[in-house]
C-alpha positions as a Python dict, from the first residue, in 0.01 Angstrom:
ca = {
    (1, 'M'): (0, 0, 0),
    (2, 'T'): (-323, 32, -179),
    (3, 'V'): (-515, -295, -237),
    (4, 'S'): (-770, -237, -521),
    (5, 'T'): (-1105, -448, -547),
    (6, 'T'): (-979, -526, -926),
    (7, 'A'): (-665, -687, -835),
    (8, 'I'): (-865, -888, -556),
    (9, 'E'): (-1128, -1012, -818),
    (10, 'A'): (-829, -1114, -1047),
    (11, 'I'): (-667, -1318, -751),
    (12, 'I'): (-1016, -1474, -675),
    (13, 'R'): (-1101, -1593, -1031),
    (14, 'D'): (-758, -1708, -1082),
    (15, 'E'): (-759, -1922, -728),
    (16, 'I'): (-1103, -2061, -801),
    (17, 'R'): (-1011, -2187, -1181),
    (18, 'S'): (-684, -2353, -1010),
    (19, 'A'): (-903, -2528, -755),
    (20, 'Q'): (-1132, -2637, -1003),
    (21, 'A'): (-853, -2768, -1221),
    (22, 'D'): (-688, -2944, -898),
    (23, 'R'): (-1005, -3097, -779),
    (24, 'P'): (-1039, -3463, -936),
    (25, 'T'): (-1401, -3477, -914),
    (26, 'A'): (-1694, -3205, -939),
    (27, 'K'): (-1826, -3081, -605),
    (28, 'A'): (-2177, -3186, -480),
    (29, 'G'): (-2448, -2952, -553),
    (30, 'W'): (-2521, -2861, -202),
    (31, 'E'): (-2169, -2784, -134),
    (32, 'P'): (-2029, -2405, -204),
    (33, 'Q'): (-1827, -2365, -514),
    (34, 'V'): (-1619, -2123, -325),
    (35, 'D'): (-1553, -2333, -13),
    (36, 'S'): (-1320, -2267, 297),
    (37, 'L'): (-1017, -2410, 136),
    (38, 'I'): (-1054, -2220, -163),
    (39, 'M'): (-1082, -1887, 57),
    (40, 'V'): (-771, -1974, 264),
    (41, 'S'): (-583, -1991, -100),
    (42, 'I'): (-729, -1668, -198),
    (43, 'A'): (-634, -1482, 144),
    (44, 'I'): (-285, -1618, 132),
    (45, 'R'): (-216, -1500, -215),
    (46, 'I'): (-370, -1148, -147),
    (47, 'E'): (-128, -1138, 173),
    (48, 'E'): (185, -1253, -18),
    (49, 'E'): (107, -1040, -329),
    (50, 'F'): (22, -709, -135),
    (51, 'N'): (239, -797, 158),
    (52, 'V'): (-81, -728, 416),
    (53, 'K'): (-197, -953, 705),
    (54, 'L'): (-553, -998, 651),
    (55, 'P'): (-764, -992, 998),
    (56, 'E'): (-995, -1303, 1065),
    (57, 'A'): (-1282, -1103, 1007),
    (58, 'A'): (-1215, -1105, 627),
    (59, 'M'): (-1307, -1468, 592),
    (60, 'P'): (-1657, -1574, 555),
    (61, 'P'): (-1765, -1866, 750),
    (62, 'G'): (-1840, -2151, 487),
    (63, 'G'): (-1718, -1962, 173),
    (64, 'F'): (-1920, -1840, -122),
    (65, 'D'): (-2205, -2047, -300),
    (66, 'D'): (-2039, -1945, -655),
    (67, 'E'): (-1779, -1724, -801),
    (68, 'N'): (-1972, -1436, -864),
    (69, 'S'): (-2133, -1393, -503),
    (70, 'C'): (-1758, -1407, -372),
    (71, 'V'): (-1641, -1145, -635),
    (72, 'A'): (-1950, -943, -552),
    (73, 'V'): (-1867, -940, -178),
    (74, 'F'): (-1521, -1059, -73),
    (75, 'P'): (-1286, -784, -244),
    (76, 'Q'): (-1491, -493, -105),
    (77, 'R'): (-1487, -662, 238),
    (78, 'V'): (-1097, -703, 212),
    (79, 'V'): (-1042, -335, 100),
    (80, 'E'): (-1255, -213, 410),
    (81, 'L'): (-1105, -410, 659),
    (82, 'L'): (-726, -331, 537),
    (83, 'D'): (-828, 51, 525),
    (84, 'K'): (-972, 23, 896),
    (85, 'Q'): (-650, -153, 996),
    (86, 'Q'): (-422, 94, 818),
    (87, 'A'): (-621, 385, 994),
    (88, 'Q'): (-582, 224, 1332),
    (89, 'Q'): (-200, 213, 1264),
    (90, 'Q'): (-156, 540, 1201),
    (91, 'P'): (16, 755, 1490),
    (92, 'E'): (-293, 1020, 1648),
    (93, 'G'): (-144, 1293, 1494),
    (94, 'E'): (-94, 1167, 1161),
    (95, 'K'): (-457, 1051, 1120),
    (96, 'V'): (-615, 1176, 805),
    (97, 'L'): (-976, 1286, 845),
}
């Protein structure tokens, strides 16, 4: 299955909005807007919606400072890691160059 960066971006933005709506108080200025808890929610949703298993390397330590930096980096990271994972799973004779 192909996972597009556009679909991942939509999931990121939706999960961030959900987390902000659920959070009773605003985060302190020194805390990342997209913390590890939000990143776990994003990863789980991607795994469920696309029926994939994200490698641990996809998760950035500490999250992202804001939504835009997350959207700028995370979708491409996920697509690259999933492509690499898929290439490693193909039998030797079926690898596409």
